[in-house]
């Protein structure tokens, strides 16, 4: 029997006794090993622990326990703390950090019986859109090894696209779940801010960071999110609201759904080769009964500059703890305390992280706080107000996830601004704390193109429902990159 592709299919095969968790885990570990030289999706592979966890899952299944994730292999973005396992955040700063505890999201998926195969590569401290800022080297896009997988969750997206794992955790501060999902042709969900606990998720920009999932299908995202989400007393910004069974509402018909076409997302920056399949995908939603309305969010074009004030400001504060004394890499033979701080931070952080810390320190400094940080906070509120007005008229917004398909490794890494513009369509949702989902809607230039839905707070169920209804009648999400089919 071939290896099932999705979490739902694996779960059926596990419960039906057609395959054991140990067999599945062994088969996927073999793929991971084989793919590693070309893709570099993993920072750490925990083969032995995975086989032990799989054997434990098989015992639970044999004892009659049921659960949609029980025994299904997965992997975590290396930003999530995993007990007794290396947790690097893609940085030299944490290259030998073994976490003493599990992040809440990790603990919950573990309790649900998922089997962790290892930790996934990422941009350093989740700062980047191409995975090229990782201390452990870039990840390649399985659709074209010369191209980037996107970032910062590039390892998560590449691993799912290459069928190394059916699902992975990821985080999204300005697009890091949706942009790599789009560039790798997989499904990625960034939940509402506060829906998934940030406890044990290494902080980048705390008012924007949100954990979520990358999978092949919306159904699989629903299954993982149902286990991960929910209140956590250890994260003061996690929201105390019941978690629905996200899989229960997947089949709801689209009749009566009001979709807003985001005018600002169809501007001149969008590659027409992406617009064509996207328009066809939207027509498919209309064919299922949704109505289309053009919506304008006039302040949305300000989201990139706003983000590049707020996110660096927060990162400069969050990353102050990595100084070689409290946390992180320590330089060799420091002359004195000042030398120890300077060289530990100078040697431990890469160029992009330093650029952000410097920008953040500048915008928070006494003379510039009002001109930059305070102003950015005001514009952030205007953007959130634009979204609130839009959601008085429509149920969700639709647009592209990225302006272009995956670009070649090395072409944008010398110009931060061109790199930052990759996230032009994703950042708005983070600034407003909204849930958003990217799913494959076709191909442009032979590479995957993504469609994005953005919804009001806590509308994950609706986003997953609409994505699922689209995936029932299309197969873009099941097309594997050549050479990586199951
Ligand atoms: N690419 C964006 C950045 O570099 C977003 C990163 C993220 O979402 N973690 O900040």
Coordinates of C-alpha atoms and ligand atoms in Angstrom, one line a residue:
X1 CA 0.0 0.0 0.0
X2 CA 1.2 3.5 -0.8
X3 CA 1.6 6.0 2.0
X4 CA -1.6 8.1 2.5
X5 CA -1.0 11.8 1.8
X6 CA -3.2 13.7 4.2
X7 CA -3.8 13.6 8.0
X8 CA -7.4 12.5 7.5
X9 CA -6.3 9.6 5.2
X10 CA -3.5 8.5 7.5
X11 CA -5.9 8.6 10.5
X12 CA -8.4 6.4 8.6
X13 CA -5.6 3.9 7.7
X14 CA -4.4 3.8 11.3
X15 CA -7.8 3.3 12.8
X16 CA -8.7 0.7 10.2
X17 CA -5.5 -1.2 11.0
X18 CA -4.1 -1.0 7.4
X19 CA -1.0 0.7 8.7
X20 CA 0.7 1.2 12.1
X21 CA 2.1 4.4 13.4
X22 CA 5.5 2.8 13.5
X23 CA 5.3 1.9 9.8
X24 CA 4.1 5.3 8.8
X25 CA 6.8 7.0 10.9
X26 CA 9.5 4.8 9.5
X27 CA 8.5 5.5 5.9
X28 CA 8.3 9.2 6.4
X29 CA 11.6 9.3 8.3
X30 CA 13.2 7.6 5.3
X31 CA 11.8 10.3 3.1
X32 CA 13.1 13.0 5.4
X33 CA 16.6 11.5 5.3
X34 CA 16.5 11.2 1.5
X35 CA 15.3 14.8 1.0
X36 CA 17.6 16.5 3.4
X37 CA 20.6 17.1 1.1
X38 CA 18.4 18.8 -1.5
X39 CA 15.8 20.5 0.6
X40 CA 17.4 21.1 4.0
X41 CA 13.9 21.4 5.5
X42 CA 14.9 20.0 8.9
X43 CA 17.3 21.4 11.5
X44 CA 17.0 18.3 13.7
X45 CA 15.6 14.9 13.1
X46 CA 14.4 13.0 16.2
X47 CA 14.2 9.5 14.6
X48 CA 14.6 7.5 17.8
X49 CA 12.1 9.5 19.8
X50 CA 9.7 9.5 16.9
X51 CA 9.7 5.7 16.7
X52 CA 9.1 5.5 20.5
X53 CA 6.2 7.9 20.3
X54 CA 4.8 6.0 17.3
X55 CA 5.0 2.7 19.3
X56 CA 3.2 4.4 22.2
X57 CA 0.5 5.7 19.7
X58 CA 0.1 2.1 18.4
X59 CA -0.5 0.9 21.9
X60 CA -3.2 3.6 22.4
X61 CA -4.8 2.6 19.2
X62 CA -4.7 -1.1 20.1
X63 CA -6.3 -0.3 23.4
X64 CA -9.3 1.2 21.5
X65 CA -8.5 4.8 21.8
X66 CA -9.7 7.0 19.0
X67 CA -8.7 10.5 17.8
X68 CA -8.1 12.1 14.4
X69 CA -4.4 12.9 15.2
X70 CA -3.4 9.7 17.1
X71 CA -0.3 8.2 15.6
X72 CA 0.0 10.7 12.7
X73 CA 3.5 12.0 12.1
X74 CA 4.3 15.7 12.0
X75 CA 7.1 18.2 12.7
X76 CA 7.4 21.5 14.5
X77 CA 8.9 24.8 13.3
X78 CA 12.1 25.2 15.3
X79 CA 10.6 28.3 17.0
X80 CA 8.5 26.1 19.3
X81 CA 10.2 24.8 22.5
X82 CA 10.4 21.0 22.6
X83 CA 11.4 19.4 25.8
X84 CA 14.9 17.8 25.7
X85 CA 15.2 18.6 22.0
X86 CA 17.3 21.3 20.3
X87 CA 15.3 24.5 19.7
X88 CA 17.4 26.9 17.6
X89 CA 15.0 29.4 16.2
X90 CA 17.2 29.3 13.1
X91 CA 19.9 31.2 14.9
X92 CA 23.5 30.7 15.9
X93 CA 22.4 32.4 19.2
X94 CA 20.4 29.3 20.1
X95 CA 22.4 26.7 18.1
X96 CA 22.9 24.6 21.3
X97 CA 19.7 25.4 23.2
X98 CA 17.9 22.4 24.4
X99 CA 14.5 23.5 25.7
X100 CA 13.6 22.4 29.2
X101 CA 9.8 22.3 28.5
X102 CA 7.3 22.0 25.7
X103 CA 5.4 24.9 24.2
X104 CA 1.7 24.7 24.9
X105 CA 1.0 24.0 21.2
X106 CA 3.6 21.2 21.3
X107 CA 2.2 19.7 24.5
X108 CA -1.4 19.7 23.1
X109 CA -0.4 18.0 19.8
X110 CA 1.6 15.5 21.8
X111 CA -1.3 14.8 24.1
X112 CA -3.5 14.2 20.9
X113 CA -1.0 11.5 19.9
X114 CA 0.8 13.2 17.0
X115 CA 4.3 11.9 16.5
X116 CA 7.1 14.5 16.1
X117 CA 9.7 13.6 13.5
X118 CA 11.9 16.7 14.2
X119 CA 12.3 20.4 14.0
X120 CA 11.9 22.4 10.9
X121 CA 14.2 25.0 9.4
X122 CA 13.2 28.7 9.4
X123 CA 14.5 32.2 8.9
X124 CA 16.5 33.4 11.9
X125 CA 14.1 34.4 14.7
X126 CA 11.3 34.2 12.1
X127 CA 12.6 37.3 10.3
X128 CA 12.6 36.8 6.6
X129 CA 10.5 35.8 3.6
X130 CA 12.8 33.3 1.9
X131 CA 14.4 31.1 4.6
X132 CA 17.7 32.6 3.5
X133 CA 18.4 34.2 6.9
X134 CA 18.6 30.8 8.7
X135 CA 21.9 30.0 10.4
X136 CA 21.5 26.5 9.2
X137 CA 21.3 27.4 5.5
X138 CA 18.4 28.1 3.2
X139 CA 15.6 25.6 2.4
X140 CA 14.9 24.8 -1.2
X141 CA 11.4 24.9 -2.8
X142 CA 10.5 21.3 -3.8
X143 CA 8.8 22.6 -6.9
X144 CA 12.2 24.1 -8.1
X145 CA 15.3 23.6 -6.1
X146 CA 16.8 26.9 -7.3
X147 CA 13.9 28.8 -5.8
X148 CA 13.0 29.8 -2.2
X149 CA 10.2 28.1 -0.3
X150 CA 9.2 31.4 1.2
X151 CA 9.6 32.3 4.9
X152 CA 9.9 32.4 7.7
X153 CA 8.2 29.0 7.9
X154 CA 10.0 27.7 4.8
X155 CA 10.9 24.4 6.4
X156 CA 7.3 23.7 7.4
X157 CA 5.9 24.5 3.9
X158 CA 8.6 22.6 2.0
X159 CA 8.3 19.6 4.3
X160 CA 4.5 19.4 3.8
X161 CA 4.8 20.1 0.0
X162 CA 7.4 17.3 -0.4
X163 CA 5.2 14.9 1.5
X164 CA 7.7 14.5 4.3
X165 CA 5.0 15.1 6.9
X166 CA 1.3 15.7 6.3
X167 CA 1.2 18.6 8.7
X168 CA 3.5 21.0 10.5
X169 CA 3.3 23.8 13.0
X170 CA 4.3 27.3 11.9
X171 CA 4.1 30.9 13.1
X172 CA 2.9 34.1 11.3
X173 CA 4.0 37.6 12.4
X174 CA 3.6 39.2 9.0
X175 CA 2.9 36.4 6.7
X176 CA 5.2 33.6 7.7
X177 CA 2.6 30.8 7.5
X178 CA 0.6 32.1 4.4
X179 CA 3.5 33.3 2.2
X180 CA 5.5 30.0 2.3
X181 CA 2.3 28.0 2.0
X182 CA 1.5 29.9 -1.2
X183 CA 5.0 29.5 -2.7
X184 CA 5.0 25.8 -2.0
X185 CA 1.5 25.0 -3.0
X186 CA 0.1 23.9 0.4
X187 CA -2.6 25.2 2.8
X188 CA -1.6 27.4 5.7
X189 CA -3.8 28.9 8.4
X190 CA -2.9 31.9 10.7
X191 CA -5.5 31.9 13.4
X192 CA -6.9 35.0 15.2
X193 CA -4.3 36.7 17.5
X194 CA -4.7 34.9 20.8
X195 CA -6.4 31.8 19.5
X196 CA -3.2 29.6 19.9
X197 CA -1.1 30.0 23.0
X198 CA 2.3 31.7 22.5
X199 CA 3.8 30.1 25.6
X200 CA 7.0 28.4 24.6
X201 CA 7.0 30.0 21.1
X202 CA 10.1 32.1 20.9
X203 CA 9.0 35.7 20.7
X204 CA 9.7 37.9 17.7
X205 CA 7.0 40.7 17.8
X206 CA 4.6 39.7 20.6
X207 CA 1.6 41.8 19.5
X208 CA 1.7 40.2 16.0
X209 CA 3.0 36.6 16.5
X210 CA 0.5 33.8 16.2
X211 CA 1.1 30.1 15.9
X212 CA -0.8 28.0 13.3
X213 CA -0.5 25.2 10.9
X214 CA 0.6 24.2 7.4
X215 CA -1.1 21.1 5.9
X216 CA -2.2 19.8 2.5
X217 CA -5.9 20.4 3.0
X218 CA -8.2 22.7 4.9
X219 CA -9.7 19.6 6.6
X220 CA -6.3 18.7 8.0
X221 CA -5.7 22.3 9.2
X222 CA -9.1 22.0 11.0
X223 CA -8.0 18.8 12.7
X224 CA -4.7 20.2 14.0
X225 CA -6.1 23.6 15.0
X226 CA -8.9 21.9 17.1
X227 CA -6.2 20.3 19.2
X228 CA -3.8 23.3 19.4
X229 CA -6.1 26.2 20.0
X230 CA -7.6 27.4 23.3
X231 CA -7.0 29.3 26.5
X232 CA -3.7 28.9 28.3
X233 CA -3.2 30.6 31.6
X234 CA 0.5 30.8 30.8
X235 CA -0.1 33.2 27.9
X236 CA -1.8 36.4 29.1
X237 CA -2.9 37.2 25.6
X238 CA -4.5 33.9 24.9
X239 CA -8.3 34.2 24.6
X240 CA -10.6 32.4 26.9
X241 CA -13.2 31.3 24.5
X242 CA -14.4 27.7 23.7
X243 CA -12.7 26.0 20.8
X244 CA -15.2 24.7 18.2
X245 CA -14.7 21.4 16.5
X246 CA -13.3 23.0 13.4
X247 CA -13.9 19.9 11.3
X248 CA -17.6 19.8 12.1
X249 CA -18.5 22.8 9.9
X250 CA -16.5 22.0 6.8
X251 CA -19.3 20.9 4.6
X252 CA -21.6 23.9 5.1
X253 CA -22.8 25.2 1.6
X254 CA -21.6 28.5 0.4
X255 CA -25.0 29.8 -0.6
X256 CA -25.4 33.3 0.8
X257 CA -21.8 33.8 1.6
X258 CA -20.7 37.4 0.9
X259 CA -17.1 37.6 -0.3
X260 CA -15.3 40.9 -0.6
X261 CA -12.8 41.3 -3.4
X262 CA -10.0 43.3 -1.9
X263 CA -9.5 46.1 -4.4
X264 CA -6.0 47.1 -3.1
X265 CA -4.8 43.5 -3.6
X266 CA -5.4 43.6 -7.4
X267 CA -3.2 46.6 -8.0
X268 CA -0.3 46.9 -10.4
X269 CA 2.0 44.9 -8.2
X270 CA 0.2 41.6 -8.8
X271 CA 1.6 39.3 -11.4
X272 CA -1.1 38.8 -14.1
X273 CA -0.1 35.1 -14.2
X274 CA -1.3 34.8 -10.6
X275 CA -4.4 36.9 -11.1
X276 CA -5.8 34.6 -13.9
X277 CA -6.0 31.4 -11.8
X278 CA -7.1 33.5 -8.8
X279 CA -10.1 35.0 -10.7
X280 CA -11.0 31.5 -11.9
X281 CA -10.9 30.3 -8.3
X282 CA -13.2 33.1 -7.2
X283 CA -15.6 32.3 -10.0
X284 CA -15.7 28.7 -8.6
X285 CA -16.8 30.1 -5.2
X286 CA -19.5 32.2 -7.0
X287 CA -20.7 29.1 -8.8
X288 CA -21.2 27.5 -5.4
X289 CA -23.5 30.4 -4.4
X290 CA -21.2 33.0 -2.9
X291 CA -21.8 36.6 -3.9
X292 CA -18.9 38.9 -4.8
X293 CA -18.6 42.6 -3.7
X294 CA -15.7 44.9 -4.3
X295 CA -14.3 46.3 -1.1
X296 CA -11.7 49.0 -0.5
X297 CA -9.4 49.3 2.5
X298 CA -7.8 52.7 1.9
X299 CA -5.2 52.4 4.6
X300 CA -4.1 48.9 3.7
X301 CA -1.2 50.1 1.4
X302 CA 0.4 51.5 4.6
X303 CA 0.7 48.1 6.2
X304 CA 4.3 47.3 5.1
X305 CA 5.8 50.5 6.5
X306 CA 3.7 50.3 9.6
X307 CA 4.8 46.7 10.2
X308 CA 8.5 47.6 9.7
X309 CA 8.2 50.1 12.6
X310 CA 6.1 48.0 15.0
X311 CA 7.7 44.6 14.4
X312 CA 11.4 45.8 14.8
X313 CA 10.4 47.8 17.9
X314 CA 9.0 44.7 19.6
X315 CA 11.9 42.5 18.4
X316 CA 14.5 44.9 19.8
X317 CA 12.9 44.5 23.2
X318 CA 12.2 40.7 22.9
X319 CA 15.7 39.9 21.7
X320 CA 17.5 41.9 24.5
X321 CA 17.5 38.8 26.6
X322 CA 20.0 37.0 24.2
X323 CA 23.1 38.5 25.5
X324 CA 25.4 35.6 26.4
X325 CA 24.6 36.1 30.1
X326 CA 20.9 35.5 30.5
X327 CA 20.3 33.5 27.4
X328 CA 22.1 32.4 24.2
X329 CA 25.5 32.1 22.6
X330 CA 28.5 33.4 24.5
X331 CA 31.7 34.6 22.8
X332 CA 35.1 33.0 23.5
X333 CA 37.5 34.8 25.9
X334 CA 35.7 38.1 26.6
X335 CA 38.1 40.9 27.7
X336 CA 35.5 42.4 30.0
X337 CA 31.7 42.6 30.4
X338 CA 31.2 45.1 27.6
X339 CA 33.2 43.0 25.2
X340 CA 31.2 39.9 26.3
X341 CA 27.9 41.6 25.5
X342 CA 29.1 43.1 22.3
X343 CA 30.8 40.1 20.8
X344 CA 28.1 37.6 22.0
X345 CA 25.4 39.6 20.3
X346 CA 27.6 40.6 17.4
X347 CA 28.6 37.0 16.7
X348 CA 25.3 35.3 17.7
X349 CA 22.9 37.2 15.5
X350 CA 22.8 37.3 11.7
X351 CA 22.6 40.5 9.6
X352 CA 18.8 40.7 9.2
X353 CA 18.2 40.3 12.9
X354 CA 20.8 43.0 13.7
X355 CA 19.1 45.3 11.1
X356 CA 15.8 44.8 12.9
X357 CA 17.2 45.4 16.4
X358 CA 18.9 48.6 15.2
X359 CA 15.7 49.9 13.5
X360 CA 13.6 49.0 16.5
X361 CA 16.0 50.6 18.9
X362 CA 15.9 53.8 16.8
X363 CA 12.1 54.0 16.5
X364 CA 11.7 53.6 20.2
X365 CA 14.4 56.1 21.2
X366 CA 13.3 59.2 23.1
X367 CA 13.7 61.6 20.1
X368 CA 11.9 59.5 17.5
X369 CA 9.3 57.6 19.5
X370 CA 6.5 60.0 18.6
X371 CA 7.5 60.4 15.0
X372 CA 7.7 56.6 14.3
X373 CA 6.5 54.2 16.9
X374 CA 3.5 56.2 18.0
X375 CA 2.5 57.2 14.5
X376 CA 2.8 53.5 13.4
X377 CA 0.5 52.5 16.2
X378 CA -2.1 55.1 15.0
X379 CA -1.9 53.8 11.5
X380 CA -2.3 50.3 12.8
X381 CA -5.6 51.3 14.3
X382 CA -6.7 52.9 11.1
X383 CA -6.0 49.6 9.2
X384 CA -7.9 47.6 11.8
X385 CA -10.8 50.1 11.5
X386 CA -10.8 49.6 7.7
X387 CA -11.1 45.8 8.2
X388 CA -13.9 46.3 10.7
X389 CA -15.9 48.4 8.3
X390 CA -15.4 45.9 5.5
X391 CA -16.7 43.0 7.7
X392 CA -19.9 45.0 8.3
X393 CA -20.6 44.3 4.6
X394 CA -19.0 41.0 3.8
X395 CA -18.2 37.7 5.6
X396 CA -14.7 37.3 4.3
X397 CA -12.2 39.0 2.1
X398 CA -10.4 37.3 -0.8
X399 CA -7.2 38.2 -2.7
X400 CA -3.9 36.8 -3.6
X401 CA -1.4 35.7 -0.9
X402 CA 1.7 36.9 -2.7
X403 CA 2.4 39.3 -5.6
X404 CA 4.7 36.8 -7.4
X405 CA 5.5 33.1 -7.4
X406 CA 8.6 31.7 -5.7
X407 CA 11.7 33.7 -6.7
X408 CA 15.2 32.3 -7.1
X409 CA 17.5 31.9 -4.1
X410 CA 19.9 34.9 -3.8
X411 CA 18.0 37.4 -6.0
X412 CA 16.4 39.5 -3.2
X413 CA 18.7 39.0 -0.3
X414 CA 20.8 42.1 -0.9
X415 CA 17.8 44.5 -0.9
X416 CA 15.7 44.4 2.3
X417 CA 12.9 46.5 0.8
X418 CA 12.2 44.2 -2.2
X419 CA 12.3 41.3 0.3
X420 CA 9.8 43.2 2.6
X421 CA 7.4 43.8 -0.2
X422 CA 6.7 40.1 -0.5
X423 CA 4.4 40.4 2.5
X424 CA 2.4 43.2 1.1
X425 CA -0.8 41.1 1.1
X426 CA -0.3 39.3 4.3
X427 CA 0.8 41.9 6.9
X428 CA -2.6 43.6 7.2
X429 CA -4.2 40.6 8.9
X430 CA -1.4 40.6 11.5
X431 CA -1.8 44.3 12.3
X432 CA -5.5 43.8 12.8
X433 CA -5.1 40.4 14.6
X434 CA -7.4 38.6 12.1
X435 CA -7.4 35.0 11.0
X436 CA -6.3 34.4 7.4
X437 CA -5.8 31.3 5.3
X438 CA -3.8 30.6 2.1
X439 CA -4.6 27.7 -0.2
X440 CA -3.4 26.7 -3.6
X441 CA -5.5 28.0 -6.5
X442 CA -3.5 26.9 -9.6
X443 CA -0.2 27.5 -11.2
X444 CA 1.6 30.5 -12.6
X445 CA 4.9 30.1 -14.6
X446 CA 4.6 26.4 -13.6
X447 CA 4.8 27.3 -9.9
X448 CA 2.1 27.3 -7.3
X449 CA -0.1 30.3 -6.8
X450 CA -2.0 31.0 -3.6
X451 CA -5.4 32.4 -2.8
X452 CA -5.9 34.2 0.5
X453 CA -9.0 34.5 2.7
X454 CA -9.1 37.0 5.6
X455 CA -12.0 36.9 8.0
X456 CA -13.2 38.7 11.1
X457 CA -11.9 37.7 14.5
X458 CA -12.6 34.0 15.4
X459 CA -13.9 33.1 12.0
X460 CA -11.5 30.3 11.5
X461 CA -14.4 27.9 11.1
X462 CA -15.8 29.8 8.2
X463 CA -12.4 30.2 6.5
X464 CA -11.8 26.5 6.8
X465 CA -15.3 25.7 5.5
X466 CA -14.9 27.9 2.4
X467 CA -11.4 26.5 1.7
X468 CA -12.7 23.0 2.1
X469 CA -15.7 23.5 -0.3
X470 CA -13.2 24.8 -2.8
X471 CA -10.8 21.8 -2.3
X472 CA -13.7 19.4 -2.8
X473 CA -14.0 20.5 -6.4
X474 CA -10.4 21.2 -7.2
X475 CA -7.2 19.2 -6.9
X476 CA -4.4 21.9 -6.8
X477 CA -3.8 21.0 -3.1
X478 CA -3.2 17.4 -3.9
X479 CA -0.7 17.9 -6.7
X480 CA 2.8 16.9 -5.5
X481 CA 6.0 18.5 -6.8
X482 CA 7.6 16.2 -9.4
X483 CA 9.7 13.6 -7.7
X484 CA 7.9 14.0 -4.4
X485 CA 4.6 12.2 -5.1
X486 CA 3.7 9.5 -2.6
Ligands
LIG1 N1 8.5 38.2 6.3 C1 8.1 39.0 7.4 C2 9.3 39.5 8.2 O1 10.4 39.2 7.8 C3 7.1 38.2 8.3 C4 7.8 37.2 9.1 C5 6.9 36.4 10.0 O2 5.7 36.4 9.8 N2 7.5 35.8 11.0 O3 9.1 40.1 9.3

